[in-house]
Structure formats: structure tokens, C-alpha cells
Amino acid sequence: KKDPVQEAYKKKLKQIYVLLARCVAYPFATKQSSDRGYRYMNINELVLTKMKDRFKTYLQSPENTETKDAVFIDAVRWFYNVFLTSDRAVDMTKSGGYTTKDFQHVFKKKIYQLVCQLPDDQEFSRMELLSEWITEYDDIVSQSSEEHDRRVTSTEGQLNKN
């Protein structure tokens, strides 16, 4: 026959074991708010300067201004002249809390305004046009982000060696 005190003690040990196992497993089993497919690069003065250079080069390139949609070029020109070169962008950079995603959001709002003003076209829906333009924007920005990614990877490699 089983002793009730012994059984209660074993039951309490199992409960403690389960509680401990859950406490240890919880951080690994739940999705963290920082779990994203991609971490966006923080904007600092160097990154802002490189972004300005990339957009300036894009606007000065004859192949882009001749072959791309005029409305998109106007949006890029606005983004460069009104936003990137403004004191607002410099202040945002100095605060240190902004990422490339935040800058993309500013651009996206502008192109959304422009696309809504366009007449309906049978070839492209407005959403397709927005998607295409955001991809083009990402291509312009990613060329300055690639250097950052290489630098982060090489820095992590150096830290792992030490």
C-alpha cells in the first residue's frame, strides 16, 4: 500500500519539475517581439550621407531619368530634395531611434498620394504600381545597406574569433 504522505510529496515534486521545465522553456518557445525576418538598419549620420549620395546618383543618372516613370522620378526627387536634405532628417538621425523602415514609410506615404492622383490605368492597378515603386526604392537604398550588412558580418566574425 502506498503512503499518502509519500504520494503527496512525489506529486509536489512532479509539479515543481513541470513548473521549472516550463519556466526554462518559455523564452525559447514563445515568439519574441524582436523576432523579425530582417532587422532594419538604424539611421546614423554616415548612413544618411550614403542614402543622400545614392539618391543623388540615381537622380543624376540619365538612364534612370529617361527610362523610369516620370511620376516615380518626381517622388524620388521630392524624397531627396524635401526630406533627405532637410533639417528634419538630420534631427531624426541625431535622435538615433529611426531605421531605414521609417524612411521607407515617409517615401511610401508620398508615393501613395501621387498614385491616388493618377488616372485609372488598365495595365497596372494602383497596388501593383505602389509595390513596384517600393521595390525600386528598396533597390536604391539596399545598395547603401549592403555595405552595412558586410560590415556587421565582418565585425561579428571578428568578435567570434576573440
PDB file of C-alpha atoms in Angstrom:
ATOM      1  CA  LYS A   1       0.000   0.000   0.000  1.00  0.00           C
ATOM      2  CA  LYS A   2       1.126   3.497  -0.804  1.00  0.00           C
ATOM      3  CA  ASP A   3       1.777   6.038   1.863  1.00  0.00           C
ATOM      4  CA  PRO A   4      -0.412   9.161   1.281  1.00  0.00           C
ATOM      5  CA  VAL A   5       2.315  11.466   2.581  1.00  0.00           C
ATOM      6  CA  GLN A   6       4.844   9.889   0.222  1.00  0.00           C
ATOM      7  CA  GLU A   7       2.388  10.198  -2.709  1.00  0.00           C
ATOM      8  CA  ALA A   8       1.692  13.859  -1.911  1.00  0.00           C
ATOM      9  CA  TYR A   9       5.438  14.516  -1.752  1.00  0.00           C
ATOM     10  CA  LYS A  10       6.031  12.843  -5.167  1.00  0.00           C
ATOM     11  CA  LYS A  11       3.124  14.758  -6.662  1.00  0.00           C
ATOM     12  CA  LYS A  12       4.545  18.044  -5.336  1.00  0.00           C
ATOM     13  CA  LEU A  13       7.990  17.188  -6.799  1.00  0.00           C
ATOM     14  CA  LYS A  14       6.438  16.480 -10.207  1.00  0.00           C
ATOM     15  CA  GLN A  15       4.561  19.796 -10.098  1.00  0.00           C
ATOM     16  CA  ILE A  16       7.771  21.641  -9.245  1.00  0.00           C
ATOM     17  CA  TYR A  17       9.607  19.808 -12.036  1.00  0.00           C
ATOM     18  CA  VAL A  18       6.888  20.735 -14.584  1.00  0.00           C
ATOM     19  CA  LEU A  19       6.894  24.352 -13.379  1.00  0.00           C
ATOM     20  CA  LEU A  20      10.670  24.559 -13.680  1.00  0.00           C
ATOM     21  CA  ALA A  21      10.644  22.959 -17.137  1.00  0.00           C
ATOM     22  CA  ARG A  22       8.004  25.432 -18.323  1.00  0.00           C
ATOM     23  CA  CYS A  23       9.938  28.384 -16.907  1.00  0.00           C
ATOM     24  CA  VAL A  24      13.103  27.303 -18.688  1.00  0.00           C
ATOM     25  CA  ALA A  25      11.345  26.500 -21.975  1.00  0.00           C
ATOM     26  CA  TYR A  26       9.123  29.618 -22.100  1.00  0.00           C
ATOM     27  CA  PRO A  27      11.670  32.075 -23.541  1.00  0.00           C
ATOM     28  CA  PHE A  28      12.564  29.585 -26.259  1.00  0.00           C
ATOM     29  CA  ALA A  29       9.005  28.538 -27.080  1.00  0.00           C
ATOM     30  CA  THR A  30       7.387  31.979 -27.415  1.00  0.00           C
ATOM     31  CA  LYS A  31       7.782  34.366 -30.276  1.00  0.00           C
ATOM     32  CA  GLN A  32       9.727  37.398 -29.142  1.00  0.00           C
ATOM     33  CA  SER A  33       8.812  40.864 -30.334  1.00  0.00           C
ATOM     34  CA  SER A  34      12.336  41.228 -31.704  1.00  0.00           C
ATOM     35  CA  ASP A  35      11.880  38.146 -33.922  1.00  0.00           C
ATOM     36  CA  ARG A  36      11.673  39.611 -37.388  1.00  0.00           C
ATOM     37  CA  GLY A  37      12.757  38.272 -40.689  1.00  0.00           C
ATOM     38  CA  TYR A  38      15.030  41.229 -41.129  1.00  0.00           C
ATOM     39  CA  ARG A  39      16.403  43.810 -38.742  1.00  0.00           C
ATOM     40  CA  TYR A  40      16.303  47.226 -40.288  1.00  0.00           C
ATOM     41  CA  MET A  41      19.424  49.318 -40.189  1.00  0.00           C
ATOM     42  CA  ASN A  42      19.442  52.271 -37.801  1.00  0.00           C
ATOM     43  CA  ILE A  43      19.967  55.599 -39.497  1.00  0.00           C
ATOM     44  CA  ASN A  44      23.041  57.478 -38.336  1.00  0.00           C
ATOM     45  CA  GLU A  45      24.863  60.387 -39.954  1.00  0.00           C
ATOM     46  CA  LEU A  46      27.027  58.121 -42.100  1.00  0.00           C
ATOM     47  CA  VAL A  47      24.035  56.122 -43.355  1.00  0.00           C
ATOM     48  CA  LEU A  48      22.092  59.335 -44.050  1.00  0.00           C
ATOM     49  CA  THR A  49      25.009  60.687 -46.073  1.00  0.00           C
ATOM     50  CA  LYS A  50      25.235  57.451 -48.058  1.00  0.00           C
ATOM     51  CA  MET A  51      21.484  57.495 -48.669  1.00  0.00           C
ATOM     52  CA  LYS A  52      21.728  61.073 -49.927  1.00  0.00           C
ATOM     53  CA  ASP A  53      24.564  60.071 -52.234  1.00  0.00           C
ATOM     54  CA  ARG A  54      22.626  57.061 -53.558  1.00  0.00           C
ATOM     55  CA  PHE A  55      19.523  59.132 -54.312  1.00  0.00           C
ATOM     56  CA  LYS A  56      21.563  61.957 -55.819  1.00  0.00           C
ATOM     57  CA  THR A  57      23.394  59.483 -58.066  1.00  0.00           C
ATOM     58  CA  TYR A  58      20.084  57.888 -59.023  1.00  0.00           C
ATOM     59  CA  LEU A  59      18.595  61.257 -59.979  1.00  0.00           C
ATOM     60  CA  GLN A  60      21.671  62.270 -61.954  1.00  0.00           C
ATOM     61  CA  SER A  61      21.804  59.029 -63.905  1.00  0.00           C
ATOM     62  CA  PRO A  62      20.428  59.651 -67.422  1.00  0.00           C
ATOM     63  CA  GLU A  63      19.370  56.015 -67.819  1.00  0.00           C
ATOM     64  CA  ASN A  64      17.073  56.255 -64.793  1.00  0.00           C
ATOM     65  CA  THR A  65      15.513  59.601 -65.613  1.00  0.00           C
ATOM     66  CA  GLU A  66      14.829  58.619 -69.225  1.00  0.00           C
ATOM     67  CA  THR A  67      13.525  55.085 -68.754  1.00  0.00           C
ATOM     68  CA  LYS A  68      11.639  55.306 -65.449  1.00  0.00           C
ATOM     69  CA  ASP A  69       8.158  56.582 -64.862  1.00  0.00           C
ATOM     70  CA  ALA A  70       8.135  60.391 -64.561  1.00  0.00           C
ATOM     71  CA  VAL A  71       5.879  60.282 -61.510  1.00  0.00           C
ATOM     72  CA  PHE A  72       8.283  57.931 -59.731  1.00  0.00           C
ATOM     73  CA  ILE A  73      11.229  60.198 -60.598  1.00  0.00           C
ATOM     74  CA  ASP A  74       9.261  63.136 -59.167  1.00  0.00           C
ATOM     75  CA  ALA A  75       8.671  61.162 -55.973  1.00  0.00           C
ATOM     76  CA  VAL A  76      12.377  60.317 -55.695  1.00  0.00           C
ATOM     77  CA  ARG A  77      13.259  63.947 -56.373  1.00  0.00           C
ATOM     78  CA  TRP A  78      10.808  65.064 -53.662  1.00  0.00           C
ATOM     79  CA  PHE A  79      12.204  62.499 -51.213  1.00  0.00           C
ATOM     80  CA  TYR A  80      15.732  63.697 -51.863  1.00  0.00           C
ATOM     81  CA  ASN A  81      15.131  67.468 -52.009  1.00  0.00           C
ATOM     82  CA  VAL A  82      12.424  67.852 -49.392  1.00  0.00           C
ATOM     83  CA  PHE A  83      13.077  65.037 -46.938  1.00  0.00           C
ATOM     84  CA  LEU A  84      16.640  63.697 -47.054  1.00  0.00           C
ATOM     85  CA  THR A  85      18.307  67.099 -47.246  1.00  0.00           C
ATOM     86  CA  SER A  86      16.030  68.654 -44.613  1.00  0.00           C
ATOM     87  CA  ASP A  87      16.831  69.532 -41.022  1.00  0.00           C
ATOM     88  CA  ARG A  88      14.085  67.111 -40.026  1.00  0.00           C
ATOM     89  CA  ALA A  89      16.028  64.134 -41.399  1.00  0.00           C
ATOM     90  CA  VAL A  90      19.191  65.336 -39.643  1.00  0.00           C
ATOM     91  CA  ASP A  91      17.299  65.685 -36.351  1.00  0.00           C
ATOM     92  CA  MET A  92      15.801  62.211 -36.807  1.00  0.00           C
ATOM     93  CA  THR A  93      19.288  60.870 -37.406  1.00  0.00           C
ATOM     94  CA  LYS A  94      20.718  62.530 -34.300  1.00  0.00           C
ATOM     95  CA  SER A  95      17.991  61.072 -32.095  1.00  0.00           C
ATOM     96  CA  GLY A  96      19.149  57.609 -33.168  1.00  0.00           C
ATOM     97  CA  GLY A  97      15.787  55.899 -32.958  1.00  0.00           C
ATOM     98  CA  TYR A  98      14.950  55.740 -36.654  1.00  0.00           C
ATOM     99  CA  THR A  99      15.554  52.955 -39.137  1.00  0.00           C
ATOM    100  CA  THR A 100      15.510  52.588 -42.885  1.00  0.00           C
ATOM    101  CA  LYS A 101      11.962  51.249 -42.490  1.00  0.00           C
ATOM    102  CA  ASP A 102      10.867  54.615 -41.051  1.00  0.00           C
ATOM    103  CA  PHE A 103      12.384  56.455 -44.006  1.00  0.00           C
ATOM    104  CA  GLN A 104      10.693  53.995 -46.355  1.00  0.00           C
ATOM    105  CA  HIS A 105       7.389  54.793 -44.668  1.00  0.00           C
ATOM    106  CA  VAL A 106       7.839  58.514 -45.450  1.00  0.00           C
ATOM    107  CA  PHE A 107       8.531  57.658 -49.098  1.00  0.00           C
ATOM    108  CA  LYS A 108       5.593  55.260 -49.208  1.00  0.00           C
ATOM    109  CA  LYS A 109       3.183  57.927 -47.949  1.00  0.00           C
ATOM    110  CA  LYS A 110       4.361  60.305 -50.673  1.00  0.00           C
ATOM    111  CA  ILE A 111       4.021  57.801 -53.499  1.00  0.00           C
ATOM    112  CA  TYR A 112       0.621  56.767 -52.192  1.00  0.00           C
ATOM    113  CA  GLN A 113      -0.503  60.393 -52.542  1.00  0.00           C
ATOM    114  CA  LEU A 114       0.897  60.523 -56.064  1.00  0.00           C
ATOM    115  CA  VAL A 115      -0.638  57.209 -57.129  1.00  0.00           C
ATOM    116  CA  CYS A 116      -4.060  58.268 -55.870  1.00  0.00           C
ATOM    117  CA  GLN A 117      -3.854  61.325 -58.143  1.00  0.00           C
ATOM    118  CA  LEU A 118      -3.117  59.228 -61.228  1.00  0.00           C
ATOM    119  CA  PRO A 119      -5.961  58.279 -63.564  1.00  0.00           C
ATOM    120  CA  ASP A 120      -7.023  54.643 -63.543  1.00  0.00           C
ATOM    121  CA  ASP A 121      -4.941  52.549 -65.920  1.00  0.00           C
ATOM    122  CA  GLN A 122      -5.981  49.208 -67.298  1.00  0.00           C
ATOM    123  CA  GLU A 123      -2.420  47.848 -67.352  1.00  0.00           C
ATOM    124  CA  PHE A 124      -1.482  48.499 -63.720  1.00  0.00           C
ATOM    125  CA  SER A 125      -3.548  48.607 -60.626  1.00  0.00           C
ATOM    126  CA  ARG A 126      -2.580  51.178 -58.042  1.00  0.00           C
ATOM    127  CA  MET A 127      -1.407  48.500 -55.633  1.00  0.00           C
ATOM    128  CA  GLU A 128       0.846  46.942 -58.285  1.00  0.00           C
ATOM    129  CA  LEU A 129       2.320  50.353 -59.006  1.00  0.00           C
ATOM    130  CA  LEU A 130       2.921  51.032 -55.301  1.00  0.00           C
ATOM    131  CA  SER A 131       4.562  47.650 -54.908  1.00  0.00           C
ATOM    132  CA  GLU A 132       6.791  48.216 -57.931  1.00  0.00           C
ATOM    133  CA  TRP A 133       7.861  51.653 -56.704  1.00  0.00           C
ATOM    134  CA  ILE A 134       8.610  50.422 -53.174  1.00  0.00           C
ATOM    135  CA  THR A 135      10.755  47.679 -54.693  1.00  0.00           C
ATOM    136  CA  GLU A 136      12.592  50.289 -56.752  1.00  0.00           C
ATOM    137  CA  TYR A 137      13.084  52.424 -53.625  1.00  0.00           C
ATOM    138  CA  ASP A 138      14.429  49.390 -51.754  1.00  0.00           C
ATOM    139  CA  ASP A 139      16.861  48.759 -54.602  1.00  0.00           C
ATOM    140  CA  ILE A 140      18.199  52.301 -54.291  1.00  0.00           C
ATOM    141  CA  VAL A 141      18.539  52.069 -50.503  1.00  0.00           C
ATOM    142  CA  SER A 142      19.814  48.476 -50.411  1.00  0.00           C
ATOM    143  CA  GLN A 143      22.978  49.402 -52.225  1.00  0.00           C
ATOM    144  CA  SER A 144      23.940  51.547 -49.251  1.00  0.00           C
ATOM    145  CA  SER A 145      22.645  48.869 -46.842  1.00  0.00           C
ATOM    146  CA  GLU A 146      24.786  46.114 -48.377  1.00  0.00           C
ATOM    147  CA  GLU A 147      27.934  47.792 -47.069  1.00  0.00           C
ATOM    148  CA  HIS A 148      26.366  47.909 -43.596  1.00  0.00           C
ATOM    149  CA  ASP A 149      25.478  44.206 -43.746  1.00  0.00           C
ATOM    150  CA  ARG A 150      29.021  43.299 -44.816  1.00  0.00           C
ATOM    151  CA  ARG A 151      30.466  45.436 -42.019  1.00  0.00           C
ATOM    152  CA  VAL A 152      28.181  43.852 -39.386  1.00  0.00           C
ATOM    153  CA  THR A 153      29.029  40.350 -40.616  1.00  0.00           C
ATOM    154  CA  SER A 154      32.766  41.016 -40.536  1.00  0.00           C
ATOM    155  CA  THR A 155      32.502  42.610 -37.080  1.00  0.00           C
ATOM    156  CA  GLU A 156      30.589  39.578 -35.770  1.00  0.00           C
ATOM    157  CA  GLY A 157      33.260  37.308 -37.269  1.00  0.00           C
ATOM    158  CA  GLN A 158      35.989  39.272 -35.507  1.00  0.00           C
ATOM    159  CA  LEU A 159      34.106  39.107 -32.204  1.00  0.00           C
ATOM    160  CA  ASN A 160      33.686  35.340 -32.530  1.00  0.00           C
ATOM    161  CA  LYS A 161      37.440  34.921 -33.050  1.00  0.00           C
ATOM    162  CA  ASN A 162      38.223  36.749 -29.790  1.00  0.00           C
TER     163      ASN A 162
END
